[in-house]
Amino acid sequence: MTTTAILSALAEEQQGLLELLQQPQKTSHAGRDFWQGRLHGQPVVLALSRIGKVAAATTSVALVERFKVGRIVFTGVAGGLGDGVCVGDMVVASGFVQHDLDVSPLFPRYEVPLYGQARFDCDKALTAQLLRAGRAGLASLALPAKTLLHHGLMASGDRFVSGADEARSLRSALRHGGHEALAVEMEGAAVAQVCFDYGIPFAAVRTISDRADDTAHVDFSVFVKDVASLYAQAIIRELMKLL
Ligand code: SAH
């Protein structure tokens, strides 16, 4: 059976999953705690990516090299960038771009040097399962009918985007480069690149905690505590049934 890694960025996001973990076994490695066990019968490793691209890459490499996971799924929160991507909605990623990567004029803006590409796509099959799990998870939470599940590109960078102007210019610069991002966060593109390097499937879902605008820091803190963990629990439960 393939072991699935489930990554969260923050402890609050991971809490609900840890409560469900059967036969938990903790290993400390590379300054991080990795929790092996089973979720609904599936072998899993739960880990915190930690915040930012480098930290997330370190965690991902450890999951592959040391814990031999065969796929990585990220659940977390993100700022909404796209029109109609509201707080409480969910976004399942189709792929990732690094919004703060710029090696122009040597390479086109956003392109990762030596890869010849800016975007790293998520695994199609795993993403389809995550979309199904997201729909079922949302339904099980009995949320307001206006809660939407979006599917599209996410942008990652080492910056908490917390200004309406900043969010707007980030979005239009990305659009100028041909990337229409629905949400912004700080880890996904790094995990996607590591999974690309190792040839293992990756999928990601983020709940929108804020609109990356001037109230982002307030919205974010409230949301992460009260909602993110519940969402992650519901989606992962549904995903485990589909694997
Ligand atoms: N308050 C936290 C720090 C959170 S950083 C602490 O003290 O530990 C924000 C986290 O949420 C990152 O993991 C990022 O991926 C995600 N995120 C949510 N909203 C974001 C936004 N507007 N811009 C960038 N990242 C965001």
mmCIF file of C-alpha atoms and ligand atoms in Angstrom:
data_model
loop_
_atom_site.group_PDB
_atom_site.id
_atom_site.type_symbol
_atom_site.label_atom_id
_atom_site.label_comp_id
_atom_site.label_asym_id
_atom_site.label_seq_id
_atom_site.Cartn_x
_atom_site.Cartn_y
_atom_site.Cartn_z
ATOM 1 C CA MET A 1 0.000 0.000 0.000
ATOM 2 C CA THR A 2 1.307 3.440 -0.919
ATOM 3 C CA THR A 3 2.005 5.701 2.042
ATOM 4 C CA THR A 4 0.417 9.133 1.750
ATOM 5 C CA ALA A 5 2.069 12.172 3.297
ATOM 6 C CA ILE A 6 -0.326 14.797 4.538
ATOM 7 C CA LEU A 7 1.303 18.172 4.922
ATOM 8 C CA SER A 8 -0.050 21.152 6.796
ATOM 9 C CA ALA A 9 1.695 24.478 7.241
ATOM 10 C CA LEU A 10 0.504 25.287 10.749
ATOM 11 C CA ALA A 11 -0.060 23.263 13.904
ATOM 12 C CA GLU A 12 -3.661 24.498 14.119
ATOM 13 C CA GLU A 13 -4.307 23.092 10.657
ATOM 14 C CA GLN A 14 -2.815 19.741 11.585
ATOM 15 C CA GLN A 15 -4.562 19.339 14.942
ATOM 16 C CA GLY A 16 -7.761 17.729 13.640
ATOM 17 C CA LEU A 17 -5.782 15.145 11.662
ATOM 18 C CA LEU A 18 -3.565 14.232 14.594
ATOM 19 C CA GLU A 19 -6.683 13.537 16.670
ATOM 20 C CA LEU A 20 -7.831 10.991 14.071
ATOM 21 C CA LEU A 21 -4.458 9.262 13.612
ATOM 22 C CA GLN A 22 -4.489 5.571 14.557
ATOM 23 C CA GLN A 23 -1.379 3.836 15.985
ATOM 24 C CA PRO A 24 0.515 7.136 16.021
ATOM 25 C CA GLN A 25 4.276 6.927 16.071
ATOM 26 C CA LYS A 26 6.364 10.066 16.276
ATOM 27 C CA THR A 27 9.831 10.438 14.752
ATOM 28 C CA SER A 28 11.907 13.602 15.060
ATOM 29 C CA HIS A 29 14.073 14.260 12.040
ATOM 30 C CA ALA A 30 15.584 17.410 10.505
ATOM 31 C CA GLY A 31 14.187 19.473 13.370
ATOM 32 C CA ARG A 32 10.655 18.345 12.584
ATOM 33 C CA ASP A 33 8.158 15.864 13.981
ATOM 34 C CA PHE A 34 6.777 13.243 11.618
ATOM 35 C CA TRP A 35 3.729 11.238 12.680
ATOM 36 C CA GLN A 36 3.327 7.830 11.098
ATOM 37 C CA GLY A 37 0.103 5.900 11.511
ATOM 38 C CA ARG A 38 -3.149 5.090 9.792
ATOM 39 C CA LEU A 39 -6.112 7.189 8.807
ATOM 40 C CA HIS A 40 -9.212 5.222 7.869
ATOM 41 C CA GLY A 41 -6.988 2.221 7.204
ATOM 42 C CA GLN A 42 -4.533 4.059 4.935
ATOM 43 C CA PRO A 43 -0.848 4.330 5.895
ATOM 44 C CA VAL A 44 0.003 7.998 6.322
ATOM 45 C CA VAL A 45 2.698 10.335 7.583
ATOM 46 C CA LEU A 46 1.525 13.663 8.971
ATOM 47 C CA ALA A 47 3.980 16.528 8.971
ATOM 48 C CA LEU A 48 4.171 20.276 9.210
ATOM 49 C CA SER A 49 5.725 21.797 6.121
ATOM 50 C CA ARG A 50 6.586 24.813 8.269
ATOM 51 C CA ILE A 51 6.215 28.208 6.710
ATOM 52 C CA GLY A 52 7.770 29.315 3.430
ATOM 53 C CA LYS A 53 9.210 27.580 0.393
ATOM 54 C CA VAL A 54 12.564 26.436 1.732
ATOM 55 C CA ALA A 55 11.077 24.940 4.885
ATOM 56 C CA ALA A 56 8.399 23.177 2.852
ATOM 57 C CA ALA A 57 11.017 21.764 0.468
ATOM 58 C CA THR A 58 13.071 20.370 3.362
ATOM 59 C CA THR A 59 10.027 18.672 4.831
ATOM 60 C CA SER A 60 9.039 17.247 1.445
ATOM 61 C CA VAL A 61 12.489 15.808 0.762
ATOM 62 C CA ALA A 62 12.519 14.177 4.199
ATOM 63 C CA LEU A 63 9.104 12.632 3.505
ATOM 64 C CA VAL A 64 10.346 11.080 0.281
ATOM 65 C CA GLU A 65 13.871 10.062 1.291
ATOM 66 C CA ARG A 66 13.375 9.006 4.870
ATOM 67 C CA PHE A 67 9.705 8.046 5.107
ATOM 68 C CA LYS A 68 9.382 6.671 1.560
ATOM 69 C CA VAL A 69 5.995 8.244 0.937
ATOM 70 C CA GLY A 70 4.506 7.605 -2.497
ATOM 71 C CA ARG A 71 2.346 10.713 -2.719
ATOM 72 C CA ILE A 72 1.995 14.063 -0.976
ATOM 73 C CA VAL A 73 -1.238 15.900 -0.237
ATOM 74 C CA PHE A 74 -1.228 19.415 1.177
ATOM 75 C CA THR A 75 -4.101 20.833 3.187
ATOM 76 C CA GLY A 76 -3.872 24.369 4.451
ATOM 77 C CA VAL A 77 -5.120 27.917 4.194
ATOM 78 C CA ALA A 78 -4.480 30.612 1.600
ATOM 79 C CA GLY A 79 -5.383 34.150 0.668
ATOM 80 C CA GLY A 80 -8.002 34.553 -2.063
ATOM 81 C CA LEU A 81 -6.816 36.420 -5.179
ATOM 82 C CA GLY A 82 -9.267 35.523 -7.944
ATOM 83 C CA ASP A 83 -12.667 37.176 -8.355
ATOM 84 C CA GLY A 84 -15.287 35.423 -6.288
ATOM 85 C CA VAL A 85 -12.751 33.426 -4.263
ATOM 86 C CA CYS A 86 -14.113 34.270 -0.814
ATOM 87 C CA VAL A 87 -13.194 33.525 2.791
ATOM 88 C CA GLY A 88 -14.495 30.043 3.625
ATOM 89 C CA ASP A 89 -14.277 28.793 0.022
ATOM 90 C CA MET A 90 -11.928 26.016 -0.953
ATOM 91 C CA VAL A 91 -9.434 25.889 -3.785
ATOM 92 C CA VAL A 92 -8.074 22.621 -5.156
ATOM 93 C CA ALA A 93 -4.856 23.415 -7.009
ATOM 94 C CA SER A 94 -4.335 22.531 -10.648
ATOM 95 C CA GLY A 95 -0.731 23.687 -10.359
ATOM 96 C CA PHE A 96 1.643 26.188 -8.785
ATOM 97 C CA VAL A 97 3.792 29.133 -9.779
ATOM 98 C CA GLN A 98 6.331 31.026 -7.632
ATOM 99 C CA HIS A 99 5.178 34.635 -7.658
ATOM 100 C CA ASP A 100 8.467 35.894 -6.183
ATOM 101 C CA LEU A 101 10.796 34.148 -8.623
ATOM 102 C CA ASP A 102 12.312 36.520 -11.165
ATOM 103 C CA VAL A 103 15.489 35.680 -13.061
ATOM 104 C CA SER A 104 14.655 38.044 -15.917
ATOM 105 C CA PRO A 105 16.059 39.006 -18.314
ATOM 106 C CA LEU A 106 18.061 35.775 -18.311
ATOM 107 C CA PHE A 107 14.884 33.707 -18.164
ATOM 108 C CA PRO A 108 11.249 34.692 -18.633
ATOM 109 C CA ARG A 109 9.721 36.059 -15.430
ATOM 110 C CA TYR A 110 8.530 33.273 -13.072
ATOM 111 C CA GLU A 111 10.396 30.547 -14.973
ATOM 112 C CA VAL A 112 12.389 28.218 -12.725
ATOM 113 C CA PRO A 113 15.882 28.181 -14.242
ATOM 114 C CA LEU A 114 16.970 24.873 -15.790
ATOM 115 C CA TYR A 115 13.460 23.449 -15.700
ATOM 116 C CA GLY A 116 12.200 25.461 -18.663
ATOM 117 C CA GLN A 117 8.864 26.026 -16.970
ATOM 118 C CA ALA A 118 7.220 28.305 -14.460
ATOM 119 C CA ARG A 119 4.306 26.116 -13.516
ATOM 120 C CA PHE A 120 4.395 22.774 -11.811
ATOM 121 C CA ASP A 121 1.169 20.900 -12.371
ATOM 122 C CA CYS A 122 -0.446 18.782 -9.708
ATOM 123 C CA ASP A 123 -1.066 15.111 -10.413
ATOM 124 C CA LYS A 124 -4.278 14.786 -12.434
ATOM 125 C CA ALA A 125 -5.618 11.576 -10.902
ATOM 126 C CA LEU A 126 -4.865 12.511 -7.296
ATOM 127 C CA THR A 127 -6.290 15.978 -7.879
ATOM 128 C CA ALA A 128 -9.504 14.500 -9.279
ATOM 129 C CA GLN A 129 -9.802 12.440 -6.082
ATOM 130 C CA LEU A 130 -9.126 15.516 -3.978
ATOM 131 C CA LEU A 131 -11.843 17.430 -5.838
ATOM 132 C CA ARG A 132 -14.326 14.641 -5.109
ATOM 133 C CA ALA A 133 -13.199 14.544 -1.485
ATOM 134 C CA GLY A 134 -13.502 18.321 -1.268
ATOM 135 C CA ARG A 135 -17.086 18.240 -2.514
ATOM 136 C CA ALA A 136 -18.019 15.438 -0.131
ATOM 137 C CA GLY A 137 -16.167 17.123 2.741
ATOM 138 C CA LEU A 138 -17.955 20.431 2.167
ATOM 139 C CA ALA A 139 -21.297 18.644 2.019
ATOM 140 C CA SER A 140 -20.607 16.825 5.296
ATOM 141 C CA LEU A 141 -19.845 20.103 7.079
ATOM 142 C CA ALA A 142 -23.280 21.531 6.264
ATOM 143 C CA LEU A 143 -21.786 24.893 5.319
ATOM 144 C CA PRO A 144 -23.693 27.868 3.899
ATOM 145 C CA ALA A 145 -24.836 27.169 0.339
ATOM 146 C CA LYS A 146 -22.628 29.966 -0.997
ATOM 147 C CA THR A 147 -19.436 28.109 -0.032
ATOM 148 C CA LEU A 148 -17.638 27.333 -3.296
ATOM 149 C CA LEU A 149 -15.053 24.801 -4.351
ATOM 150 C CA HIS A 150 -12.724 26.317 -6.955
ATOM 151 C CA HIS A 151 -10.111 24.586 -9.075
ATOM 152 C CA GLY A 152 -7.161 26.427 -10.579
ATOM 153 C CA LEU A 153 -3.664 27.823 -10.296
ATOM 154 C CA MET A 154 -2.127 28.889 -6.996
ATOM 155 C CA ALA A 155 0.795 31.251 -6.475
ATOM 156 C CA SER A 156 3.401 30.688 -3.756
ATOM 157 C CA GLY A 157 6.027 33.043 -2.400
ATOM 158 C CA ASP A 158 7.901 33.946 0.748
ATOM 159 C CA ARG A 159 5.566 36.744 1.721
ATOM 160 C CA PHE A 160 2.308 36.983 3.641
ATOM 161 C CA VAL A 161 0.265 39.109 1.253
ATOM 162 C CA SER A 162 -1.673 41.531 3.410
ATOM 163 C CA GLY A 163 -2.586 44.583 1.404
ATOM 164 C CA ALA A 164 -5.272 45.180 -1.197
ATOM 165 C CA ASP A 165 -2.846 47.059 -3.463
ATOM 166 C CA GLU A 166 -0.200 44.406 -3.064
ATOM 167 C CA ALA A 167 -2.703 41.657 -3.891
ATOM 168 C CA ARG A 168 -3.902 43.555 -6.947
ATOM 169 C CA SER A 169 -0.424 44.176 -8.340
ATOM 170 C CA LEU A 170 0.646 40.609 -7.642
ATOM 171 C CA ARG A 171 -2.357 39.351 -9.536
ATOM 172 C CA SER A 172 -1.895 41.630 -12.509
ATOM 173 C CA ALA A 173 1.846 40.874 -12.775
ATOM 174 C CA LEU A 174 1.065 37.162 -12.776
ATOM 175 C CA ARG A 175 -1.649 37.669 -15.349
ATOM 176 C CA HIS A 176 0.822 39.604 -17.498
ATOM 177 C CA GLY A 177 3.059 36.521 -17.404
ATOM 178 C CA GLY A 178 0.133 34.319 -18.451
ATOM 179 C CA HIS A 179 -0.763 33.007 -14.997
ATOM 180 C CA GLU A 180 -4.252 33.475 -13.634
ATOM 181 C CA ALA A 181 -3.894 32.675 -9.928
ATOM 182 C CA LEU A 182 -6.918 32.000 -7.727
ATOM 183 C CA ALA A 183 -5.084 32.042 -4.402
ATOM 184 C CA VAL A 184 -1.775 32.920 -2.774
ATOM 185 C CA GLU A 185 0.130 31.012 -0.110
ATOM 186 C CA MET A 186 3.713 30.305 0.888
ATOM 187 C CA GLU A 187 4.618 26.638 0.357
ATOM 188 C CA GLY A 188 2.815 24.808 -2.428
ATOM 189 C CA ALA A 189 5.131 25.598 -5.344
ATOM 190 C CA ALA A 190 8.109 24.265 -3.408
ATOM 191 C CA VAL A 191 6.373 20.975 -2.618
ATOM 192 C CA ALA A 192 5.223 20.699 -6.239
ATOM 193 C CA GLN A 193 8.793 21.135 -7.474
ATOM 194 C CA VAL A 194 10.187 18.532 -5.075
ATOM 195 C CA CYS A 195 7.467 16.072 -6.144
ATOM 196 C CA PHE A 196 8.321 16.796 -9.784
ATOM 197 C CA ASP A 197 11.991 16.052 -9.088
ATOM 198 C CA TYR A 198 11.188 12.736 -7.418
ATOM 199 C CA GLY A 199 8.364 11.827 -9.799
ATOM 200 C CA ILE A 200 5.723 11.387 -7.133
ATOM 201 C CA PRO A 201 2.096 12.583 -7.279
ATOM 202 C CA PHE A 202 1.176 15.790 -5.506
ATOM 203 C CA ALA A 203 -2.186 17.438 -4.864
ATOM 204 C CA ALA A 204 -3.191 20.384 -2.716
ATOM 205 C CA VAL A 205 -6.292 21.949 -1.258
ATOM 206 C CA ARG A 206 -6.419 25.267 0.522
ATOM 207 C CA THR A 207 -9.269 26.864 2.385
ATOM 208 C CA ILE A 208 -9.452 30.616 1.907
ATOM 209 C CA SER A 209 -8.682 32.262 5.233
ATOM 210 C CA ASP A 210 -8.430 35.877 4.008
ATOM 211 C CA ARG A 211 -8.494 37.980 0.862
ATOM 212 C CA ALA A 212 -4.782 38.885 1.045
ATOM 213 C CA ASP A 213 -5.925 42.472 1.713
ATOM 214 C CA ASP A 214 -5.595 44.979 4.550
ATOM 215 C CA THR A 215 -7.529 42.831 7.036
ATOM 216 C CA ALA A 216 -5.756 39.611 6.035
ATOM 217 C CA HIS A 217 -3.878 39.221 9.332
ATOM 218 C CA VAL A 218 -7.061 39.490 11.429
ATOM 219 C CA ASP A 219 -9.174 37.248 9.186
ATOM 220 C CA PHE A 220 -6.357 34.752 8.993
ATOM 221 C CA SER A 221 -5.869 34.251 12.748
ATOM 222 C CA VAL A 222 -9.556 33.824 13.502
ATOM 223 C CA PHE A 223 -10.078 31.487 10.603
ATOM 224 C CA VAL A 224 -7.146 29.184 11.249
ATOM 225 C CA LYS A 225 -8.190 28.577 14.837
ATOM 226 C CA ASP A 226 -11.905 28.085 14.263
ATOM 227 C CA VAL A 227 -12.290 26.539 10.835
ATOM 228 C CA ALA A 228 -9.172 25.286 9.044
ATOM 229 C CA SER A 229 -8.684 22.202 11.150
ATOM 230 C CA LEU A 230 -12.304 21.077 10.687
ATOM 231 C CA TYR A 231 -12.059 21.493 6.936
ATOM 232 C CA ALA A 232 -8.833 19.508 6.746
ATOM 233 C CA GLN A 233 -10.347 16.717 8.828
ATOM 234 C CA ALA A 234 -13.441 16.466 6.634
ATOM 235 C CA ILE A 235 -11.575 16.499 3.311
ATOM 236 C CA ILE A 236 -8.876 14.054 4.326
ATOM 237 C CA ARG A 237 -11.453 11.644 5.734
ATOM 238 C CA GLU A 238 -13.189 11.639 2.351
ATOM 239 C CA LEU A 239 -9.917 11.357 0.441
ATOM 240 C CA MET A 240 -8.810 8.315 2.439
ATOM 241 C CA LYS A 241 -11.985 6.532 1.383
ATOM 242 C CA LEU A 242 -11.129 7.158 -2.282
ATOM 243 C CA LEU A 243 -7.462 6.054 -2.268
HETATM 244 N N1 SAH B 1 0.513 33.396 12.118
HETATM 245 C C1 SAH B 1 1.361 32.317 11.694
HETATM 246 C C2 SAH B 1 2.084 32.659 10.428
HETATM 247 C C3 SAH B 1 1.240 32.389 9.261
HETATM 248 S S1 SAH B 1 1.980 32.702 7.731
HETATM 249 C C4 SAH B 1 2.321 32.037 12.796
HETATM 250 O O1 SAH B 1 2.507 32.877 13.647
HETATM 251 O O2 SAH B 1 2.876 30.935 12.830
HETATM 252 C C5 SAH B 1 0.600 32.342 6.697
HETATM 253 C C6 SAH B 1 0.344 30.905 6.367
HETATM 254 O O3 SAH B 1 -0.930 30.766 5.756
HETATM 255 C C7 SAH B 1 1.324 30.353 5.360
HETATM 256 O O4 SAH B 1 1.549 29.005 5.644
HETATM 257 C C8 SAH B 1 0.616 30.559 4.006
HETATM 258 O O5 SAH B 1 0.780 29.434 3.175
HETATM 259 C C9 SAH B 1 -0.863 30.744 4.338
HETATM 260 N N2 SAH B 1 -1.504 32.002 3.926
HETATM 261 C C10 SAH B 1 -2.773 32.347 4.294
HETATM 262 N N3 SAH B 1 -3.095 33.559 3.832
HETATM 263 C C11 SAH B 1 -2.014 34.031 3.148
HETATM 264 C C12 SAH B 1 -1.741 35.267 2.467
HETATM 265 N N4 SAH B 1 -2.627 36.246 2.419
HETATM 266 N N5 SAH B 1 -0.517 35.433 1.894
HETATM 267 C C13 SAH B 1 0.403 34.435 1.969
HETATM 268 N N6 SAH B 1 0.197 33.264 2.616
HETATM 269 C C14 SAH B 1 -0.995 33.034 3.197
#
